[in-house]
PDB file of C-alpha atoms in Angstrom:
ATOM      1  CA  MET A 235       4.266  10.906  16.713  1.00 71.00           C
ATOM      2  CA  SER A 236       2.477  10.281  13.427  1.00 87.00           C
ATOM      3  CA  LEU A 237       0.455   7.100  13.074  1.00 92.00           C
ATOM      4  CA  LEU A 238       0.367   5.280   9.746  1.00 93.00           C
ATOM      5  CA  TYR A 239      -2.713   3.552   8.358  1.00 95.00           C
ATOM      6  CA  PHE A 240      -3.290   1.667   5.148  1.00 93.00           C
ATOM      7  CA  PHE A 241      -6.672   2.500   3.653  1.00 95.00           C
ATOM      8  CA  GLU A 242      -8.736   0.748   1.019  1.00 96.00           C
ATOM      9  CA  THR A 243     -11.824   2.545  -0.275  1.00 95.00           C
ATOM     10  CA  THR A 244     -14.324   0.735  -2.476  1.00 95.00           C
ATOM     11  CA  LEU A 245     -17.097   2.596  -4.253  1.00 93.00           C
ATOM     12  CA  GLU A 246     -20.515   1.382  -5.310  1.00 90.00           C
ATOM     13  CA  TYR A 247     -23.003   3.646  -7.003  1.00 88.00           C
ATOM     14  CA  HIS A 248     -26.754   3.487  -7.411  1.00 87.00           C
ATOM     15  CA  GLY A 249     -29.145   6.170  -8.599  1.00 85.00           C
ATOM     16  CA  VAL A 250     -26.563   8.049 -10.691  1.00 87.00           C
ATOM     17  CA  THR A 251     -25.257   7.463 -14.201  1.00 91.00           C
ATOM     18  CA  SER A 252     -21.642   6.600 -14.971  1.00 92.00           C
ATOM     19  CA  LYS A 253     -21.158  10.097 -16.413  1.00 93.00           C
ATOM     20  CA  GLU A 254     -22.484  11.685 -13.216  1.00 93.00           C
ATOM     21  CA  LEU A 255     -20.167   9.467 -11.173  1.00 92.00           C
ATOM     22  CA  TYR A 256     -17.123  10.510 -13.187  1.00 94.00           C
ATOM     23  CA  LYS A 257     -18.008  14.203 -12.793  1.00 94.00           C
ATOM     24  CA  LEU A 258     -18.460  13.746  -9.055  1.00 93.00           C
ATOM     25  CA  TRP A 259     -15.208  11.782  -8.760  1.00 94.00           C
ATOM     26  CA  LEU A 260     -13.364  14.526 -10.651  1.00 94.00           C
ATOM     27  CA  LYS A 261     -14.831  17.117  -8.278  1.00 94.00           C
ATOM     28  CA  HIS A 262     -13.715  14.895  -5.405  1.00 93.00           C
ATOM     29  CA  ALA A 263     -10.104  14.825  -6.644  1.00 92.00           C
ATOM     30  CA  GLY A 264      -9.281  18.456  -5.764  1.00 91.00           C
ATOM     31  CA  PRO A 265     -10.076  18.232  -2.019  1.00 92.00           C
ATOM     32  CA  ALA A 266      -8.486  14.774  -1.904  1.00 92.00           C
ATOM     33  CA  PHE A 267      -5.213  16.159  -3.298  1.00 90.00           C
ATOM     34  CA  LYS A 268      -5.286  18.783  -0.515  1.00 92.00           C
ATOM     35  CA  LEU A 269      -5.051  15.935   2.021  1.00 92.00           C
ATOM     36  CA  HIS A 270      -1.795  14.971   0.289  1.00 90.00           C
ATOM     37  CA  GLU A 271      -0.551  18.575   0.377  1.00 90.00           C
ATOM     38  CA  GLN A 272      -1.342  18.723   4.104  1.00 91.00           C
ATOM     39  CA  GLY A 273       0.693  15.572   4.711  1.00 90.00           C
ATOM     40  CA  LEU A 274      -2.289  13.483   5.802  1.00 93.00           C
ATOM     41  CA  MET A 275      -2.235  11.279   2.718  1.00 93.00           C
ATOM     42  CA  LYS A 276       1.224   9.928   1.936  1.00 90.00           C
ATOM     43  CA  TYR A 277       0.281   7.825  -1.073  1.00 89.00           C
ATOM     44  CA  ALA A 278      -2.797   7.087  -3.148  1.00 94.00           C
ATOM     45  CA  PHE A 279      -3.254   4.639  -6.014  1.00 95.00           C
ATOM     46  CA  LYS A 280      -6.239   3.380  -7.937  1.00 97.00           C
ATOM     47  CA  VAL A 281      -6.595  -0.366  -8.373  1.00 97.00           C
ATOM     48  CA  ALA A 282      -6.698  -0.957 -12.122  1.00 96.00           C
ATOM     49  CA  GLY A 283     -10.048  -2.188 -13.389  1.00 95.00           C
ATOM     50  CA  GLU A 284     -11.828  -1.641 -10.049  1.00 95.00           C
ATOM     51  CA  ARG A 285     -13.627   1.215  -8.321  1.00 95.00           C
ATOM     52  CA  THR A 286     -11.103   0.957  -5.507  1.00 96.00           C
ATOM     53  CA  VAL A 287      -8.509   3.410  -4.180  1.00 96.00           C
ATOM     54  CA  ILE A 288      -5.742   2.380  -1.798  1.00 95.00           C
ATOM     55  CA  GLY A 289      -3.147   4.433   0.025  1.00 93.00           C
ATOM     56  CA  VAL A 290      -1.415   5.358   3.262  1.00 93.00           C
ATOM     57  CA  MET A 291      -2.538   7.986   5.759  1.00 94.00           C
ATOM     58  CA  SER A 292      -0.303   9.701   8.322  1.00 93.00           C
ATOM     59  CA  VAL A 293      -2.313  11.120  11.243  1.00 94.00           C
ATOM     60  CA  GLU A 294      -1.698  12.345  14.787  1.00 93.00           C
ATOM     61  CA  SER A 295      -4.462  10.251  16.349  1.00 94.00           C
ATOM     62  CA  PRO A 296      -6.943   7.547  15.306  1.00 93.00           C
ATOM     63  CA  GLY A 297      -9.757  10.070  15.691  1.00 93.00           C
ATOM     64  CA  VAL A 298      -8.600  11.896  12.561  1.00 93.00           C
ATOM     65  CA  LEU A 299      -9.692   8.868  10.519  1.00 93.00           C
ATOM     66  CA  ASP A 300     -13.302   9.529  11.499  1.00 92.00           C
ATOM     67  CA  THR A 301     -13.270  12.995   9.943  1.00 91.00           C
ATOM     68  CA  CYS A 302     -10.537  13.173   7.268  1.00 90.00           C
ATOM     69  CA  PHE A 303     -12.782  11.947   4.446  1.00 91.00           C
ATOM     70  CA  ALA A 304     -16.091  13.318   5.741  1.00 87.00           C
ATOM     71  CA  GLU A 305     -16.043  16.558   3.701  1.00 86.00           C
ATOM     72  CA  LEU A 306     -14.984  14.968   0.415  1.00 91.00           C
ATOM     73  CA  PRO A 307     -17.625  15.148  -2.368  1.00 90.00           C
ATOM     74  CA  LEU A 308     -17.925  11.406  -2.958  1.00 91.00           C
ATOM     75  CA  HIS A 309     -18.481  10.766   0.732  1.00 90.00           C
ATOM     76  CA  GLN A 310     -21.050  13.536   1.071  1.00 90.00           C
ATOM     77  CA  THR A 311     -23.032  12.409  -1.972  1.00 90.00           C
ATOM     78  CA  LEU A 312     -22.602   8.618  -1.909  1.00 87.00           C
ATOM     79  CA  GLY A 313     -21.618   8.088   1.706  1.00 84.00           C
ATOM     80  CA  ASP A 314     -23.615   4.913   2.234  1.00 88.00           C
ATOM     81  CA  GLN A 315     -22.129   3.425  -0.925  1.00 92.00           C
ATOM     82  CA  ILE A 316     -18.476   4.010  -0.007  1.00 92.00           C
ATOM     83  CA  HIS A 317     -16.678   1.514   2.191  1.00 93.00           C
ATOM     84  CA  THR A 318     -13.279   2.328   3.682  1.00 94.00           C
ATOM     85  CA  ARG A 319     -11.151   0.040   5.816  1.00 93.00           C
ATOM     86  CA  PHE A 320      -8.164   1.329   7.800  1.00 94.00           C
ATOM     87  CA  THR A 321      -5.360  -0.959   8.999  1.00 92.00           C
ATOM     88  CA  PRO A 322      -2.524   0.264  11.278  1.00 92.00           C
ATOM     89  CA  LEU A 323       0.962   0.170   9.759  1.00 89.00           C
ATOM     90  CA  ARG A 324       4.554   0.795  10.682  1.00 84.00           C
ATOM     91  CA  GLN A 325       7.453   1.674   8.409  1.00 83.00           C
ATOM     92  CA  TYR A 326       9.266  -1.431   7.241  1.00 78.00           C
ATOM     93  CA  GLU A 327      12.618   0.062   8.240  1.00 79.00           C
ATOM     94  CA  GLY A 328      11.519   0.146  11.889  1.00 80.00           C
ATOM     95  CA  PHE A 329      10.345  -3.450  11.679  1.00 78.00           C
ATOM     96  CA  ALA A 330      13.659  -4.463  10.068  1.00 76.00           C
ATOM     97  CA  THR A 331      15.564  -2.760  12.901  1.00 80.00           C
ATOM     98  CA  ASP A 332      13.555  -4.727  15.476  1.00 79.00           C
ATOM     99  CA  LEU A 333      14.274  -7.954  13.602  1.00 71.00           C
ATOM    100  CA  SER A 334      17.954  -7.028  13.483  1.00 73.00           C
ATOM    101  CA  GLN A 335      18.092  -6.710  17.266  1.00 77.00           C
ATOM    102  CA  ARG A 336      16.249  -9.999  17.805  1.00 71.00           C
ATOM    103  CA  ALA A 337      18.629 -11.710  15.387  1.00 69.00           C
ATOM    104  CA  GLY A 338      21.594 -10.490  17.477  1.00 73.00           C
ATOM    105  CA  SER A 339      22.650  -7.580  15.259  1.00 73.00           C
ATOM    106  CA  ASP A 340      22.807  -3.880  16.118  1.00 76.00           C
ATOM    107  CA  THR A 341      22.061  -2.686  12.578  1.00 75.00           C
ATOM    108  CA  LYS A 342      19.597   0.179  12.386  1.00 79.00           C
ATOM    109  CA  TYR A 343      17.726   1.126   9.228  1.00 72.00           C
ATOM    110  CA  GLU A 344      16.767   4.700   8.446  1.00 74.00           C
ATOM    111  CA  GLU A 345      13.419   5.435   6.833  1.00 73.00           C
ATOM    112  CA  GLY A 346      13.755   5.899   3.102  1.00 66.00           C
ATOM    113  CA  LYS A 347      11.727   8.192   0.890  1.00 66.00           C
ATOM    114  CA  GLY A 348       9.617   6.586  -1.799  1.00 64.00           C
ATOM    115  CA  VAL A 349      10.130   7.881  -5.312  1.00 66.00           C
ATOM    116  CA  LEU A 350       7.594   7.409  -8.090  1.00 72.00           C
ATOM    117  CA  LYS A 351       9.084   6.641 -11.485  1.00 77.00           C
ATOM    118  CA  GLN A 352       7.790   5.495 -14.842  1.00 84.00           C
ATOM    119  CA  GLY A 353       6.775   1.863 -15.064  1.00 89.00           C
ATOM    120  CA  LEU A 354       4.159  -0.667 -14.019  1.00 92.00           C
ATOM    121  CA  PHE A 355       2.988  -0.436 -10.409  1.00 93.00           C
ATOM    122  CA  TYR A 356       1.881  -3.377  -8.293  1.00 93.00           C
ATOM    123  CA  LEU A 357       0.715  -3.708  -4.710  1.00 92.00           C
ATOM    124  CA  PHE A 358       2.170  -6.856  -3.149  1.00 89.00           C
ATOM    125  CA  THR A 359       0.944  -8.365   0.099  1.00 88.00           C
ATOM    126  CA  TRP A 360       2.963 -11.156   1.692  1.00 83.00           C
ATOM    127  CA  THR A 361       1.365 -13.044   4.587  1.00 83.00           C
ATOM    128  CA  VAL A 362       3.504 -15.533   6.535  1.00 75.00           C
ATOM    129  CA  LEU A 363       1.598 -18.546   7.871  1.00 71.00           C
ATOM    130  CA  ILE A 364       3.261 -19.910  11.021  1.00 61.00           C
ATOM    131  CA  LEU A 365       2.602 -23.521  11.988  1.00 53.00           C
ATOM    132  CA  ILE A 366       5.715 -25.639  12.510  1.00 46.00           C
ATOM    133  CA  ILE A 367       8.665 -23.324  11.907  1.00 46.00           C
ATOM    134  CA  GLN A 368      10.438 -22.207  15.095  1.00 50.00           C
ATOM    135  CA  LEU A 369       9.964 -18.561  16.031  1.00 49.00           C
ATOM    136  CA  MET A 370      13.676 -17.677  16.248  1.00 46.00           C
ATOM    137  CA  ARG A 371      14.349 -19.298  12.888  1.00 50.00           C
ATOM    138  CA  LEU A 372      11.458 -17.339  11.415  1.00 52.00           C
ATOM    139  CA  LEU A 373      12.714 -14.068  12.923  1.00 54.00           C
ATOM    140  CA  PHE A 374      16.187 -14.624  11.481  1.00 49.00           C
ATOM    141  CA  LEU A 375      14.744 -15.497   8.085  1.00 51.00           C
ATOM    142  CA  MET A 376      12.506 -12.431   8.124  1.00 57.00           C
ATOM    143  CA  PHE A 377      15.562 -10.334   9.044  1.00 47.00           C
ATOM    144  CA  VAL A 378      17.494 -11.659   6.020  1.00 47.00           C
ATOM    145  CA  ASN A 379      14.403 -11.046   3.909  1.00 52.00           C
ATOM    146  CA  ALA A 380      14.130  -7.481   5.257  1.00 56.00           C
ATOM    147  CA  VAL A 381      17.705  -6.722   4.244  1.00 46.00           C
ATOM    148  CA  CYS A 382      16.916  -7.931   0.743  1.00 48.00           C
ATOM    149  CA  VAL A 383      13.713  -5.857   0.551  1.00 52.00           C
ATOM    150  CA  LEU A 384      15.488  -2.710   1.729  1.00 44.00           C
ATOM    151  CA  PHE A 385      18.225  -3.283  -0.857  1.00 43.00           C
ATOM    152  CA  LEU A 386      15.549  -3.430  -3.564  1.00 46.00           C
ATOM    153  CA  SER A 387      14.134  -0.182  -2.153  1.00 52.00           C
ATOM    154  CA  ASN A 388      17.509   1.476  -2.617  1.00 45.00           C
ATOM    155  CA  VAL A 389      17.590   0.484  -6.288  1.00 40.00           C
ATOM    156  CA  GLN A 390      14.029   1.854  -6.605  1.00 47.00           C
ATOM    157  CA  ILE A 391      12.226  -1.381  -7.409  1.00 50.00           C
ATOM    158  CA  PHE A 392      10.255  -0.981  -4.186  1.00 53.00           C
ATOM    159  CA  VAL A 393       8.517   2.409  -3.932  1.00 58.00           C
ATOM    160  CA  ASN A 394       7.768   1.886  -0.244  1.00 65.00           C
ATOM    161  CA  ASN A 395       7.254  -0.951   2.220  1.00 64.00           C
ATOM    162  CA  PHE A 396       5.135  -1.291   5.351  1.00 69.00           C
ATOM    163  CA  PHE A 397       4.456  -3.903   8.019  1.00 61.00           C
ATOM    164  CA  PHE A 398       0.922  -4.458   9.326  1.00 67.00           C
ATOM    165  CA  VAL A 399       0.973  -3.957  13.099  1.00 64.00           C
ATOM    166  CA  LEU A 400       0.654  -7.236  15.066  1.00 54.00           C
ATOM    167  CA  CYS A 401       0.424  -9.287  11.864  1.00 66.00           C
ATOM    168  CA  GLN A 402       2.899 -11.427   9.954  1.00 72.00           C
ATOM    169  CA  GLN A 403       2.047  -9.353   6.914  1.00 80.00           C
ATOM    170  CA  VAL A 404       4.036  -6.967   4.713  1.00 81.00           C
ATOM    171  CA  ILE A 405       2.774  -4.731   1.922  1.00 84.00           C
ATOM    172  CA  ALA A 406       4.872  -3.023  -0.705  1.00 85.00           C
ATOM    173  CA  VAL A 407       4.325  -0.857  -3.751  1.00 87.00           C
ATOM    174  CA  VAL A 408       6.749  -1.914  -6.467  1.00 85.00           C
ATOM    175  CA  CYS A 409       7.530  -0.354  -9.830  1.00 87.00           C
ATOM    176  CA  VAL A 410       8.862  -2.587 -12.597  1.00 87.00           C
ATOM    177  CA  GLU A 411       9.235  -2.501 -16.362  1.00 89.00           C
ATOM    178  CA  ASN A 412       7.225  -5.656 -17.055  1.00 92.00           C
ATOM    179  CA  PRO A 413       5.182  -8.332 -15.219  1.00 92.00           C
ATOM    180  CA  ALA A 414       8.000 -10.879 -15.480  1.00 92.00           C
ATOM    181  CA  GLU A 415      10.231  -8.606 -13.406  1.00 89.00           C
ATOM    182  CA  ALA A 416       7.577  -8.512 -10.680  1.00 88.00           C
ATOM    183  CA  ASP A 417       7.447 -12.315 -10.662  1.00 88.00           C
ATOM    184  CA  ARG A 418      11.215 -12.667 -10.377  1.00 86.00           C
ATOM    185  CA  MET A 419      11.470 -10.005  -7.664  1.00 82.00           C
ATOM    186  CA  SER A 420       8.905 -11.728  -5.441  1.00 82.00           C
ATOM    187  CA  LEU A 421      10.084 -15.302  -5.986  1.00 82.00           C
ATOM    188  CA  ASP A 422      13.747 -14.387  -5.364  1.00 79.00           C
ATOM    189  CA  LEU A 423      13.081 -13.048  -1.853  1.00 79.00           C
ATOM    190  CA  PRO A 424      14.819 -15.230   0.788  1.00 76.00           C
ATOM    191  CA  ILE A 425      11.608 -15.960   2.646  1.00 73.00           C
ATOM    192  CA  MET A 426      10.021 -17.256  -0.563  1.00 77.00           C
ATOM    193  CA  LYS A 427      12.986 -19.522  -1.303  1.00 75.00           C
ATOM    194  CA  LYS A 428      13.069 -21.008   2.203  1.00 72.00           C
ATOM    195  CA  MET A 429       9.388 -21.304   3.090  1.00 74.00           C
ATOM    196  CA  GLY A 430       7.411 -20.304   0.029  1.00 73.00           C
ATOM    197  CA  ASN A 431       4.710 -22.866   0.791  1.00 78.00           C
ATOM    198  CA  ARG A 432       3.969 -20.966   4.014  1.00 76.00           C
ATOM    199  CA  VAL A 433       3.763 -17.520   2.384  1.00 81.00           C
ATOM    200  CA  HIS A 434       0.535 -16.309   0.838  1.00 84.00           C
ATOM    201  CA  ILE A 435       0.981 -13.668  -1.880  1.00 86.00           C
ATOM    202  CA  GLU A 436      -1.551 -11.212  -3.251  1.00 91.00           C
ATOM    203  CA  CYS A 437      -0.733  -8.883  -6.125  1.00 93.00           C
ATOM    204  CA  LYS A 438      -2.855  -6.073  -7.547  1.00 94.00           C
ATOM    205  CA  SER A 439      -2.160  -3.894 -10.542  1.00 96.00           C
ATOM    206  CA  ILE A 440      -2.333  -0.250  -9.435  1.00 96.00           C
ATOM    207  CA  ARG A 441      -1.742   3.145 -10.996  1.00 95.00           C
ATOM    208  CA  PRO A 442      -0.890   6.568  -9.518  1.00 93.00           C
ATOM    209  CA  ILE A 443      -4.064   8.459  -8.707  1.00 93.00           C
ATOM    210  CA  GLY A 444      -2.940  11.382 -10.874  1.00 92.00           C
ATOM    211  CA  GLU A 445      -3.177   9.204 -13.978  1.00 94.00           C
ATOM    212  CA  TRP A 446      -6.742   8.250 -13.050  1.00 95.00           C
ATOM    213  CA  VAL A 447      -7.680  11.921 -12.652  1.00 94.00           C
ATOM    214  CA  GLU A 448      -6.486  12.603 -16.204  1.00 95.00           C
ATOM    215  CA  ASP A 449      -8.769   9.803 -17.411  1.00 96.00           C
ATOM    216  CA  LEU A 450     -11.643  11.220 -15.359  1.00 94.00           C
ATOM    217  CA  LYS A 451     -11.339  14.550 -17.194  1.00 94.00           C
ATOM    218  CA  LYS A 452     -12.021  12.738 -20.476  1.00 94.00           C
ATOM    219  CA  LEU A 453     -14.731  10.456 -19.084  1.00 94.00           C
ATOM    220  CA  ALA A 454     -16.585  13.403 -17.509  1.00 91.00           C
ATOM    221  CA  GLU A 455     -16.836  15.349 -20.783  1.00 87.00           C
TER     222      GLU A 455
END
């Protein structure tokens, strides 16, 4: 069984110029793309305006995380200046199926396949803060919310969705035509309408890593 992990890699650099960094990062891109070809890296995006890359890894055991990036050029050259955090995930469809059963339904959701299209990409993180709301009411509400999220996935607003293991936290990559559409999509979710004051939202502007590589080719000249 493959294990899913969200990764966030942040890069600092000292002792090299910006031009040298761009050349090294471009050299790094080739081996990194091979991880995608091998199926280890499902997705990768660069956070716009930051030296940060986020994505999802699919590995057979946690031990793979100790070695999967070790041979990459950036890690070999600037290893002590690169910080990566891995967080275990599960597919949102599996989480929605569990919620369905706990809400008294026998609906099962099959894993969808994310499709990249043209548009603006955002990484949303929703964190549910539980204080007073009853657990069963929350589970039912999260089930209704899950149905809504999966519907949006089918119409390709959501590229893919994941649930952080043992956390009341969901992440999703969404693709929209404009920022206003992202606002409306998030605020119209059932869980936001019912208990928005107990949901913390983070949103980052991201771009497919392939676009960043094209920029690197120009910056490294």
